[in-house]
Amino acid sequence: MTISRIEPFILHVPVTGSSISDSTHTLSHWGVVGCRIHTREGLVGTGFTGTHADIAGDRLIARCIATSLTELLIGEDERDVTRLWQKVARHPPLQWIGRAGIAHLALGAVDVALWDLKAQAAGLPLWKLLGGATSERLTAYNTDIGWLSLSDEALVSGARRAVEEEGFRGIKVKVGSADIGRDIDRLAAVRRAVGDRVTIATDANGRWDLPTCLRFTRAARDLDLLWFEEPLWYDDVEGHVRLAAQGGVPVALGEQLYTAEAFFDFIRRGAMHYVQPDVARLAGITEYIRVAEAAHAARLPVVAHAGDMGQVHVHLSFWHPATSSFEYIPWIRSCFEEPVTVTNGDVVRPEQPGAGTAIRPEAFDTHAKSLD
C-alpha cells in the first residue's frame, strides 16, 4: 500500500441559524479543512480538521498539507500510521515552526486520513480496528441549544425541546457574560425547564479570571452542574488547580491543548476532572490515543471535544473505556455518507469501514472553497 497523491480541500458549512456566539467566538460557518489521500491500489482516505471558516487561515492549513506534508508522505506505506505521524511531527523544519497551530492542524487532517485508510483496508469501522466497542451505549449531550447568543426564551425552549422531544438526557449551556448574574439566571431557568434528572454542563470558553470563576461556582451551587468547562485562560495550570480544589464544580478542559505533554501536566497537578481531547488540536488520532490512555490511567473520564470532529470522535468514544458520553453539534453532519446520529439521546454506533470521514460529493458541490 503506497501513498500516491494527497488532495487538499476546504469546505465552509453554515452553522445553525445565521450565527452563533459563545463568550469568545462568533461564527456563521464552520470550516472543514482537510485532504483526501490516494493510494496506488485505489483506496482513498479522508481526514479533516475543524476551523472557524476564516478563508485566509484555512488556505494556510491546506497549503501546508499540499507542500510540506505531501513531500514527506508520497511513496510511503499508508499502513505505518504511527511511524508517519512521528516522521511529520518531529521533522525538524516543521517542528521549528509548528509544534502547535497551522502545521499541527494540517498533520491532524493527514493523520485522520491515514487512520481512515487503515480501517478501510481492513474492512472495519475505526472503533473495531482499534479493538472493539467497550460499551454498547454512548450517551449524547446537546451543545447546539446552549449558545450565549440565544435569547433567554430561545435557550429555555431549545433545552426543553432537546429533552422532551429529542430524548437528550444531557445539555450544555454557554456562560461567560460580563454579568455572572445573567448566566446564573439563565441556568436556573433551564434547570426548572428540564428538571433534576437531566445533566447540565457549562462552558465559559476561557473567558473569566479565577475570582470570577469562584464567584460563579458559589452562585451555581444549587444548580447541580455536571462540569465547568474552560473556565480560565487555557494554559493557566495553577489557576485550574486552585479552581478544581476550591470551586465545588468539576473542571473540564482540553480543546485548546495541543500536546500530550500539556494534558499530562494538567492531569498530574489535579487541574481537571473531565479530560476533553480533540483530534484536530492534537494533530490527529495518534496523539489523541496517548491522551485518552493517560486519562484512563489516572481514572479520569474522557469526553471528546466536538469541535466539530464528531465524525471521528464517535469511533474513539465507542472504543475507549474511559468514555461514556459524547458532545453533539449537528452543523456538518449532512456532509457525510454516514453522519453522526442520535436516537432517544443515545449515539448510533457507525458501521461502515473507515473513520466516518467519507464526504458526500454534494457537499463539495455546495460548500467547497477555492484553495487560492
mmCIF file of C-alpha atoms in Angstrom:
data_model
loop_
_atom_site.group_PDB
_atom_site.id
_atom_site.type_symbol
_atom_site.label_atom_id
_atom_site.label_comp_id
_atom_site.label_asym_id
_atom_site.label_seq_id
_atom_site.Cartn_x
_atom_site.Cartn_y
_atom_site.Cartn_z
ATOM 1 C CA MET A 1 0.000 0.000 0.000
ATOM 2 C CA THR A 2 1.640 3.207 -1.197
ATOM 3 C CA ILE A 3 0.582 6.859 -0.980
ATOM 4 C CA SER A 4 0.432 8.287 -4.489
ATOM 5 C CA ARG A 5 -1.377 11.623 -4.174
ATOM 6 C CA ILE A 6 -2.671 13.985 -1.488
ATOM 7 C CA GLU A 7 -5.566 16.278 -2.401
ATOM 8 C CA PRO A 8 -6.381 19.164 -0.009
ATOM 9 C CA PHE A 9 -9.862 20.690 0.264
ATOM 10 C CA ILE A 10 -11.751 23.432 2.105
ATOM 11 C CA LEU A 11 -15.468 23.383 2.939
ATOM 12 C CA HIS A 12 -17.402 26.154 4.705
ATOM 13 C CA VAL A 13 -20.679 24.860 6.152
ATOM 14 C CA PRO A 14 -23.374 27.107 7.718
ATOM 15 C CA VAL A 15 -23.956 26.753 11.450
ATOM 16 C CA THR A 16 -27.417 26.507 12.995
ATOM 17 C CA GLY A 17 -29.354 29.651 12.162
ATOM 18 C CA SER A 18 -27.445 32.591 10.707
ATOM 19 C CA SER A 19 -24.885 32.883 13.516
ATOM 20 C CA ILE A 20 -23.887 31.587 16.953
ATOM 21 C CA SER A 21 -21.745 33.074 19.715
ATOM 22 C CA ASP A 22 -20.157 31.995 22.959
ATOM 23 C CA SER A 23 -18.183 34.263 25.290
ATOM 24 C CA THR A 24 -15.222 34.410 22.902
ATOM 25 C CA HIS A 25 -16.236 33.403 19.378
ATOM 26 C CA THR A 26 -18.881 34.373 16.818
ATOM 27 C CA LEU A 27 -19.428 32.111 13.800
ATOM 28 C CA SER A 28 -21.653 31.939 10.758
ATOM 29 C CA HIS A 29 -19.903 28.924 9.168
ATOM 30 C CA TRP A 30 -17.732 26.028 10.251
ATOM 31 C CA GLY A 31 -14.579 25.203 8.326
ATOM 32 C CA VAL A 32 -13.839 21.629 7.277
ATOM 33 C CA VAL A 33 -10.251 21.756 6.054
ATOM 34 C CA GLY A 34 -8.508 18.568 5.113
ATOM 35 C CA CYS A 35 -7.326 16.181 2.446
ATOM 36 C CA ARG A 36 -8.010 13.001 0.585
ATOM 37 C CA ILE A 37 -5.046 10.641 0.484
ATOM 38 C CA HIS A 38 -4.941 8.384 -2.591
ATOM 39 C CA THR A 39 -3.067 5.092 -2.766
ATOM 40 C CA ARG A 40 -1.715 3.359 -5.855
ATOM 41 C CA GLU A 41 -4.047 0.489 -5.021
ATOM 42 C CA GLY A 42 -7.107 2.712 -5.434
ATOM 43 C CA LEU A 43 -8.165 3.411 -1.839
ATOM 44 C CA VAL A 44 -8.929 6.981 -0.780
ATOM 45 C CA GLY A 45 -8.761 8.099 2.847
ATOM 46 C CA THR A 46 -10.294 11.351 4.058
ATOM 47 C CA GLY A 47 -9.256 13.450 7.007
ATOM 48 C CA PHE A 48 -10.046 16.959 8.145
ATOM 49 C CA THR A 49 -9.671 19.487 10.914
ATOM 50 C CA GLY A 50 -12.219 21.979 12.238
ATOM 51 C CA THR A 51 -11.820 25.751 11.924
ATOM 52 C CA HIS A 52 -13.809 28.981 12.226
ATOM 53 C CA ALA A 53 -14.074 29.228 8.443
ATOM 54 C CA ASP A 54 -11.555 32.030 8.090
ATOM 55 C CA ILE A 55 -10.574 31.563 4.455
ATOM 56 C CA ALA A 56 -7.073 33.021 4.813
ATOM 57 C CA GLY A 57 -6.231 30.721 7.721
ATOM 58 C CA ASP A 58 -7.878 27.733 6.059
ATOM 59 C CA ARG A 59 -5.782 28.241 2.940
ATOM 60 C CA LEU A 60 -2.628 28.244 5.065
ATOM 61 C CA ILE A 61 -3.589 24.845 6.503
ATOM 62 C CA ALA A 62 -4.432 23.472 3.053
ATOM 63 C CA ARG A 63 -1.188 24.859 1.636
ATOM 64 C CA CYS A 64 0.797 23.228 4.437
ATOM 65 C CA ILE A 65 -0.785 19.886 3.558
ATOM 66 C CA ALA A 66 -0.154 20.371 -0.166
ATOM 67 C CA THR A 67 3.514 21.268 0.230
ATOM 68 C CA SER A 68 5.337 20.494 3.469
ATOM 69 C CA LEU A 69 3.396 17.378 4.439
ATOM 70 C CA THR A 70 2.920 15.912 0.986
ATOM 71 C CA GLU A 71 6.638 15.827 0.236
ATOM 72 C CA LEU A 72 7.184 13.792 3.406
ATOM 73 C CA LEU A 73 4.436 11.272 2.638
ATOM 74 C CA ILE A 74 4.410 10.488 -1.086
ATOM 75 C CA GLY A 75 5.651 6.935 -1.680
ATOM 76 C CA GLU A 76 5.198 5.909 1.950
ATOM 77 C CA ASP A 77 3.235 2.870 3.155
ATOM 78 C CA GLU A 78 -0.024 4.313 4.465
ATOM 79 C CA ARG A 79 -0.394 1.489 6.990
ATOM 80 C CA ASP A 80 2.535 2.802 9.046
ATOM 81 C CA VAL A 81 0.393 5.425 10.782
ATOM 82 C CA THR A 82 2.400 5.806 13.979
ATOM 83 C CA ARG A 83 5.727 5.985 12.150
ATOM 84 C CA LEU A 84 4.381 8.551 9.689
ATOM 85 C CA TRP A 85 2.950 10.706 12.480
ATOM 86 C CA GLN A 86 6.365 10.675 14.122
ATOM 87 C CA LYS A 87 8.097 11.447 10.826
ATOM 88 C CA VAL A 88 5.968 14.538 10.215
ATOM 89 C CA ALA A 89 5.570 15.768 13.801
ATOM 90 C CA ARG A 90 9.294 15.518 14.513
ATOM 91 C CA HIS A 91 10.550 16.690 11.121
ATOM 92 C CA PRO A 92 12.975 19.422 12.264
ATOM 93 C CA PRO A 93 11.887 22.258 9.901
ATOM 94 C CA LEU A 94 8.199 21.640 10.685
ATOM 95 C CA GLN A 95 8.827 21.192 14.390
ATOM 96 C CA TRP A 96 10.631 24.531 14.416
ATOM 97 C CA ILE A 97 7.541 26.379 13.158
ATOM 98 C CA GLY A 98 4.668 24.067 14.013
ATOM 99 C CA ARG A 99 4.549 22.412 17.438
ATOM 100 C CA ALA A 100 1.042 23.926 17.607
ATOM 101 C CA GLY A 101 -1.112 25.907 15.205
ATOM 102 C CA ILE A 102 -1.242 25.578 11.433
ATOM 103 C CA ALA A 103 1.224 22.720 10.931
ATOM 104 C CA HIS A 104 -0.339 20.830 13.828
ATOM 105 C CA LEU A 105 -3.862 21.188 12.413
ATOM 106 C CA ALA A 106 -2.586 20.097 8.994
ATOM 107 C CA LEU A 107 -0.997 16.990 10.497
ATOM 108 C CA GLY A 108 -4.259 16.252 12.305
ATOM 109 C CA ALA A 109 -6.122 16.109 8.989
ATOM 110 C CA VAL A 110 -3.466 13.854 7.460
ATOM 111 C CA ASP A 111 -3.343 11.521 10.458
ATOM 112 C CA VAL A 112 -7.129 11.094 10.414
ATOM 113 C CA ALA A 113 -6.981 10.289 6.684
ATOM 114 C CA LEU A 114 -4.295 7.662 7.315
ATOM 115 C CA TRP A 115 -6.386 6.009 10.030
ATOM 116 C CA ASP A 116 -9.371 6.119 7.665
ATOM 117 C CA LEU A 117 -7.296 4.298 5.048
ATOM 118 C CA LYS A 118 -6.097 1.742 7.577
ATOM 119 C CA ALA A 119 -9.647 0.948 8.677
ATOM 120 C CA GLN A 120 -10.919 0.796 5.094
ATOM 121 C CA ALA A 121 -8.134 -1.590 4.103
ATOM 122 C CA ALA A 122 -9.127 -3.853 6.994
ATOM 123 C CA GLY A 123 -12.810 -3.603 6.043
ATOM 124 C CA LEU A 124 -13.656 -2.371 9.550
ATOM 125 C CA PRO A 125 -15.072 0.740 11.210
ATOM 126 C CA LEU A 126 -12.335 2.514 13.139
ATOM 127 C CA TRP A 127 -13.715 1.567 16.561
ATOM 128 C CA LYS A 128 -13.482 -2.097 15.573
ATOM 129 C CA LEU A 129 -9.972 -1.725 14.149
ATOM 130 C CA LEU A 130 -8.800 -0.170 17.418
ATOM 131 C CA GLY A 131 -10.020 -3.139 19.424
ATOM 132 C CA GLY A 132 -13.800 -3.049 19.528
ATOM 133 C CA ALA A 133 -16.507 -1.140 21.348
ATOM 134 C CA THR A 134 -16.080 -1.181 25.123
ATOM 135 C CA SER A 135 -19.682 -0.072 25.635
ATOM 136 C CA GLU A 136 -22.922 -0.742 23.837
ATOM 137 C CA ARG A 137 -24.283 2.657 24.880
ATOM 138 C CA LEU A 138 -22.899 6.153 24.303
ATOM 139 C CA THR A 139 -24.985 8.970 25.761
ATOM 140 C CA ALA A 140 -25.101 12.258 23.838
ATOM 141 C CA TYR A 141 -25.389 15.732 25.283
ATOM 142 C CA ASN A 142 -26.607 18.609 23.126
ATOM 143 C CA THR A 143 -24.424 21.732 22.919
ATOM 144 C CA ASP A 144 -26.212 23.357 19.977
ATOM 145 C CA ILE A 145 -29.143 24.519 22.123
ATOM 146 C CA GLY A 146 -26.995 26.445 24.596
ATOM 147 C CA TRP A 147 -25.242 29.316 22.821
ATOM 148 C CA LEU A 148 -24.696 32.548 24.689
ATOM 149 C CA SER A 149 -26.143 34.491 21.760
ATOM 150 C CA LEU A 150 -29.564 32.885 22.205
ATOM 151 C CA SER A 151 -32.254 34.853 23.972
ATOM 152 C CA ASP A 152 -33.349 33.539 27.337
ATOM 153 C CA GLU A 153 -36.618 32.348 25.788
ATOM 154 C CA ALA A 154 -34.862 30.535 22.917
ATOM 155 C CA LEU A 155 -32.414 28.909 25.323
ATOM 156 C CA VAL A 156 -35.141 27.541 27.561
ATOM 157 C CA SER A 157 -37.387 26.382 24.719
ATOM 158 C CA GLY A 158 -34.439 24.723 22.951
ATOM 159 C CA ALA A 159 -33.418 22.900 26.110
ATOM 160 C CA ARG A 160 -36.980 21.726 26.700
ATOM 161 C CA ARG A 161 -37.300 20.544 23.090
ATOM 162 C CA ALA A 162 -33.991 18.661 23.220
ATOM 163 C CA VAL A 163 -35.093 16.801 26.328
ATOM 164 C CA GLU A 164 -38.811 16.271 25.780
ATOM 165 C CA GLU A 165 -38.931 15.771 22.001
ATOM 166 C CA GLU A 166 -35.464 14.536 21.056
ATOM 167 C CA GLY A 167 -34.678 12.413 24.101
ATOM 168 C CA PHE A 168 -31.443 14.058 25.240
ATOM 169 C CA ARG A 169 -30.565 13.426 28.868
ATOM 170 C CA GLY A 170 -27.760 15.982 28.889
ATOM 171 C CA ILE A 171 -27.242 19.520 27.591
ATOM 172 C CA LYS A 172 -24.541 22.175 27.729
ATOM 173 C CA VAL A 173 -25.135 25.886 28.301
ATOM 174 C CA LYS A 174 -22.570 28.553 27.451
ATOM 175 C CA VAL A 175 -21.619 31.080 30.121
ATOM 176 C CA GLY A 176 -19.068 33.880 30.306
ATOM 177 C CA SER A 177 -21.211 37.006 30.358
ATOM 178 C CA ALA A 178 -19.874 40.261 31.765
ATOM 179 C CA ASP A 179 -22.553 39.882 34.454
ATOM 180 C CA ILE A 180 -22.421 36.413 36.016
ATOM 181 C CA GLY A 181 -25.908 37.038 37.400
ATOM 182 C CA ARG A 182 -27.260 36.765 33.859
ATOM 183 C CA ASP A 183 -25.630 33.358 33.430
ATOM 184 C CA ILE A 184 -26.947 32.123 36.778
ATOM 185 C CA ASP A 185 -30.466 33.265 35.910
ATOM 186 C CA ARG A 186 -30.322 31.501 32.541
ATOM 187 C CA LEU A 187 -29.021 28.290 34.083
ATOM 188 C CA ALA A 188 -31.699 28.373 36.773
ATOM 189 C CA ALA A 189 -34.384 28.809 34.123
ATOM 190 C CA VAL A 190 -33.013 25.861 32.153
ATOM 191 C CA ARG A 191 -32.867 23.720 35.281
ATOM 192 C CA ARG A 192 -36.516 24.488 36.039
ATOM 193 C CA ALA A 193 -37.453 23.643 32.443
ATOM 194 C CA VAL A 194 -35.665 20.283 32.168
ATOM 195 C CA GLY A 195 -35.940 19.034 35.733
ATOM 196 C CA ASP A 196 -33.432 17.464 38.095
ATOM 197 C CA ARG A 197 -32.614 14.282 36.177
ATOM 198 C CA VAL A 198 -31.068 15.960 33.122
ATOM 199 C CA THR A 199 -27.368 16.789 33.328
ATOM 200 C CA ILE A 200 -26.362 20.400 32.645
ATOM 201 C CA ALA A 201 -22.765 21.249 31.787
ATOM 202 C CA THR A 202 -21.446 24.795 31.400
ATOM 203 C CA ASP A 203 -18.667 26.288 29.275
ATOM 204 C CA ALA A 204 -17.037 29.727 29.652
ATOM 205 C CA ASN A 205 -14.597 29.323 26.710
ATOM 206 C CA GLY A 206 -11.688 30.641 28.755
ATOM 207 C CA ARG A 207 -13.312 33.989 29.417
ATOM 208 C CA TRP A 208 -13.119 34.537 33.173
ATOM 209 C CA ASP A 209 -10.378 35.003 35.764
ATOM 210 C CA LEU A 210 -10.118 32.927 38.947
ATOM 211 C CA PRO A 211 -12.042 35.282 41.292
ATOM 212 C CA THR A 212 -14.944 35.455 38.814
ATOM 213 C CA CYS A 213 -14.954 31.666 38.425
ATOM 214 C CA LEU A 214 -15.112 31.214 42.193
ATOM 215 C CA ARG A 215 -17.998 33.691 42.430
ATOM 216 C CA PHE A 216 -19.797 31.781 39.682
ATOM 217 C CA THR A 217 -19.347 28.365 41.275
ATOM 218 C CA ARG A 218 -20.587 29.675 44.628
ATOM 219 C CA ALA A 219 -23.669 31.188 42.974
ATOM 220 C CA ALA A 220 -24.315 27.974 40.987
ATOM 221 C CA ARG A 221 -24.037 25.654 43.995
ATOM 222 C CA ASP A 222 -27.711 24.634 43.971
ATOM 223 C CA LEU A 223 -27.935 24.025 40.201
ATOM 224 C CA ASP A 224 -26.180 20.620 40.227
ATOM 225 C CA LEU A 225 -23.836 21.382 37.326
ATOM 226 C CA LEU A 226 -22.082 18.415 35.723
ATOM 227 C CA TRP A 227 -18.927 20.392 34.956
ATOM 228 C CA PHE A 228 -17.466 23.852 34.393
ATOM 229 C CA GLU A 229 -15.646 23.780 31.042
ATOM 230 C CA GLU A 230 -12.773 26.045 30.041
ATOM 231 C CA PRO A 231 -13.365 28.385 32.969
ATOM 232 C CA LEU A 232 -9.987 30.141 32.722
ATOM 233 C CA TRP A 233 -7.322 31.001 30.187
ATOM 234 C CA TYR A 234 -6.389 27.691 28.572
ATOM 235 C CA ASP A 235 -2.733 27.448 29.704
ATOM 236 C CA ASP A 236 -3.262 28.592 33.295
ATOM 237 C CA VAL A 237 -2.428 25.361 35.089
ATOM 238 C CA GLU A 238 -2.127 26.922 38.552
ATOM 239 C CA GLY A 239 -5.466 28.720 38.247
ATOM 240 C CA HIS A 240 -7.182 25.483 37.259
ATOM 241 C CA VAL A 241 -5.531 23.668 40.191
ATOM 242 C CA ARG A 242 -6.959 26.210 42.605
ATOM 243 C CA LEU A 243 -10.406 26.230 40.995
ATOM 244 C CA ALA A 244 -10.574 22.425 40.925
ATOM 245 C CA ALA A 245 -9.777 22.362 44.637
ATOM 246 C CA GLN A 246 -11.976 25.271 45.761
ATOM 247 C CA GLY A 247 -14.798 25.709 43.251
ATOM 248 C CA GLY A 248 -17.077 22.810 44.097
ATOM 249 C CA VAL A 249 -17.925 22.142 40.412
ATOM 250 C CA PRO A 250 -15.841 19.622 38.422
ATOM 251 C CA VAL A 251 -13.484 21.244 35.892
ATOM 252 C CA ALA A 252 -13.412 20.130 32.243
ATOM 253 C CA LEU A 253 -10.977 21.246 29.563
ATOM 254 C CA GLY A 254 -8.720 20.175 26.726
ATOM 255 C CA GLU A 255 -9.900 21.582 23.414
ATOM 256 C CA GLN A 256 -7.157 24.237 23.454
ATOM 257 C CA LEU A 257 -4.343 21.889 24.496
ATOM 258 C CA TYR A 258 -2.138 20.872 21.581
ATOM 259 C CA THR A 259 0.162 18.194 23.029
ATOM 260 C CA ALA A 260 0.008 15.121 25.190
ATOM 261 C CA GLU A 261 2.539 16.767 27.497
ATOM 262 C CA ALA A 262 0.167 19.672 28.143
ATOM 263 C CA PHE A 263 -2.553 17.215 29.164
ATOM 264 C CA PHE A 264 -0.118 15.285 31.357
ATOM 265 C CA ASP A 265 0.692 18.466 33.289
ATOM 266 C CA PHE A 266 -2.977 19.283 33.967
ATOM 267 C CA ILE A 267 -3.714 15.667 34.932
ATOM 268 C CA ARG A 268 -0.665 15.353 37.181
ATOM 269 C CA ARG A 269 -1.479 18.587 39.008
ATOM 270 C CA GLY A 270 -5.125 17.668 39.598
ATOM 271 C CA ALA A 271 -6.237 20.611 37.471
ATOM 272 C CA MET A 272 -9.040 18.823 35.598
ATOM 273 C CA HIS A 273 -11.758 16.300 36.356
ATOM 274 C CA TYR A 274 -13.031 15.692 32.797
ATOM 275 C CA VAL A 275 -10.452 15.314 30.001
ATOM 276 C CA GLN A 276 -11.560 16.698 26.627
ATOM 277 C CA PRO A 277 -9.091 15.906 23.836
ATOM 278 C CA ASP A 278 -9.724 16.950 20.232
ATOM 279 C CA VAL A 279 -8.141 15.124 17.288
ATOM 280 C CA ALA A 280 -7.807 18.405 15.368
ATOM 281 C CA ARG A 281 -5.816 20.196 18.066
ATOM 282 C CA LEU A 282 -3.776 17.106 18.967
ATOM 283 C CA ALA A 283 -2.560 16.585 15.388
ATOM 284 C CA GLY A 284 -4.728 13.542 14.920
ATOM 285 C CA ILE A 285 -5.937 10.260 16.319
ATOM 286 C CA THR A 286 -2.434 9.020 17.143
ATOM 287 C CA GLU A 287 -1.825 11.631 19.849
ATOM 288 C CA TYR A 288 -5.476 11.521 20.996
ATOM 289 C CA ILE A 289 -4.981 7.884 21.939
ATOM 290 C CA ARG A 290 -1.971 8.780 24.100
ATOM 291 C CA VAL A 291 -4.004 11.408 25.947
ATOM 292 C CA ALA A 292 -7.003 9.116 26.433
ATOM 293 C CA GLU A 293 -4.766 6.375 27.824
ATOM 294 C CA ALA A 294 -3.101 8.800 30.247
ATOM 295 C CA ALA A 295 -6.508 9.981 31.464
ATOM 296 C CA HIS A 296 -7.667 6.401 31.892
ATOM 297 C CA ALA A 297 -4.560 5.572 33.905
ATOM 298 C CA ALA A 298 -5.472 8.457 36.221
ATOM 299 C CA ARG A 299 -9.069 7.167 36.362
ATOM 300 C CA LEU A 300 -10.460 10.337 34.802
ATOM 301 C CA PRO A 301 -13.353 10.326 32.311
ATOM 302 C CA VAL A 302 -12.611 11.236 28.687
ATOM 303 C CA VAL A 303 -15.224 13.276 26.805
ATOM 304 C CA ALA A 304 -14.029 14.281 23.329
ATOM 305 C CA HIS A 305 -14.495 17.917 22.343
ATOM 306 C CA ALA A 306 -16.814 18.072 19.329
ATOM 307 C CA GLY A 307 -15.265 20.925 17.566
ATOM 308 C CA ASP A 308 -16.883 19.736 15.092
ATOM 309 C CA MET A 309 -14.902 16.493 14.842
ATOM 310 C CA GLY A 310 -17.758 14.277 15.923
ATOM 311 C CA GLN A 311 -17.494 12.059 12.839
ATOM 312 C CA VAL A 312 -14.132 10.812 14.112
ATOM 313 C CA HIS A 313 -14.737 11.194 17.837
ATOM 314 C CA VAL A 314 -17.749 8.883 17.726
ATOM 315 C CA HIS A 315 -15.437 5.976 16.837
ATOM 316 C CA LEU A 316 -12.924 6.869 19.531
ATOM 317 C CA SER A 317 -15.726 7.294 22.063
ATOM 318 C CA PHE A 318 -17.285 3.887 21.451
ATOM 319 C CA TRP A 319 -13.839 2.295 21.605
ATOM 320 C CA HIS A 320 -12.208 3.889 24.626
ATOM 321 C CA PRO A 321 -13.211 2.542 28.067
ATOM 322 C CA ALA A 322 -12.868 5.964 29.763
ATOM 323 C CA THR A 323 -15.626 7.453 27.589
ATOM 324 C CA SER A 324 -19.364 7.174 28.196
ATOM 325 C CA SER A 325 -20.707 10.476 26.823
ATOM 326 C CA PHE A 326 -20.481 12.376 23.559
ATOM 327 C CA GLU A 327 -20.855 16.039 22.586
ATOM 328 C CA TYR A 328 -23.405 16.555 19.811
ATOM 329 C CA ILE A 329 -23.295 19.505 17.409
ATOM 330 C CA PRO A 330 -25.044 18.794 14.090
ATOM 331 C CA TRP A 331 -23.571 21.530 11.866
ATOM 332 C CA ILE A 332 -21.672 19.385 9.355
ATOM 333 C CA ARG A 333 -23.421 16.016 9.611
ATOM 334 C CA SER A 334 -25.200 16.455 6.246
ATOM 335 C CA CYS A 335 -21.792 16.436 4.534
ATOM 336 C CA PHE A 336 -21.030 12.805 5.345
ATOM 337 C CA GLU A 337 -22.004 9.431 3.962
ATOM 338 C CA GLU A 338 -22.561 8.042 7.470
ATOM 339 C CA PRO A 339 -23.368 11.072 9.642
ATOM 340 C CA VAL A 340 -23.346 11.017 13.419
ATOM 341 C CA THR A 341 -26.883 10.133 14.502
ATOM 342 C CA VAL A 342 -28.529 10.407 17.906
ATOM 343 C CA THR A 343 -31.707 8.463 18.701
ATOM 344 C CA ASN A 344 -33.513 8.935 22.004
ATOM 345 C CA GLY A 345 -30.438 10.559 23.478
ATOM 346 C CA ASP A 346 -28.007 7.787 22.520
ATOM 347 C CA VAL A 347 -25.469 7.831 19.693
ATOM 348 C CA VAL A 348 -25.964 5.238 16.964
ATOM 349 C CA ARG A 349 -22.759 3.240 16.515
ATOM 350 C CA PRO A 350 -21.281 3.671 12.994
ATOM 351 C CA GLU A 351 -20.763 0.502 10.993
ATOM 352 C CA GLN A 352 -19.192 1.492 7.649
ATOM 353 C CA PRO A 353 -15.470 0.708 7.171
ATOM 354 C CA GLY A 354 -13.219 3.689 7.851
ATOM 355 C CA ALA A 355 -13.105 6.596 10.281
ATOM 356 C CA GLY A 356 -16.514 8.058 9.403
ATOM 357 C CA THR A 357 -14.965 10.793 7.282
ATOM 358 C CA ALA A 358 -16.194 9.926 3.780
ATOM 359 C CA ILE A 359 -17.722 13.126 2.371
ATOM 360 C CA ARG A 360 -20.712 13.124 0.028
ATOM 361 C CA PRO A 361 -19.991 14.584 -3.434
ATOM 362 C CA GLU A 362 -22.876 17.021 -2.969
ATOM 363 C CA ALA A 363 -21.055 18.618 -0.028
ATOM 364 C CA PHE A 364 -18.184 19.607 -2.295
ATOM 365 C CA ASP A 365 -20.637 20.993 -4.843
ATOM 366 C CA THR A 366 -22.343 23.122 -2.204
ATOM 367 C CA HIS A 367 -19.649 24.108 0.290
ATOM 368 C CA ALA A 368 -16.203 23.919 -1.370
ATOM 369 C CA LYS A 369 -13.942 26.973 -1.353
ATOM 370 C CA SER A 370 -11.032 27.808 -3.616
ATOM 371 C CA LEU A 371 -7.599 26.781 -2.338
ATOM 372 C CA ASP A 372 -6.046 30.041 -3.559
#
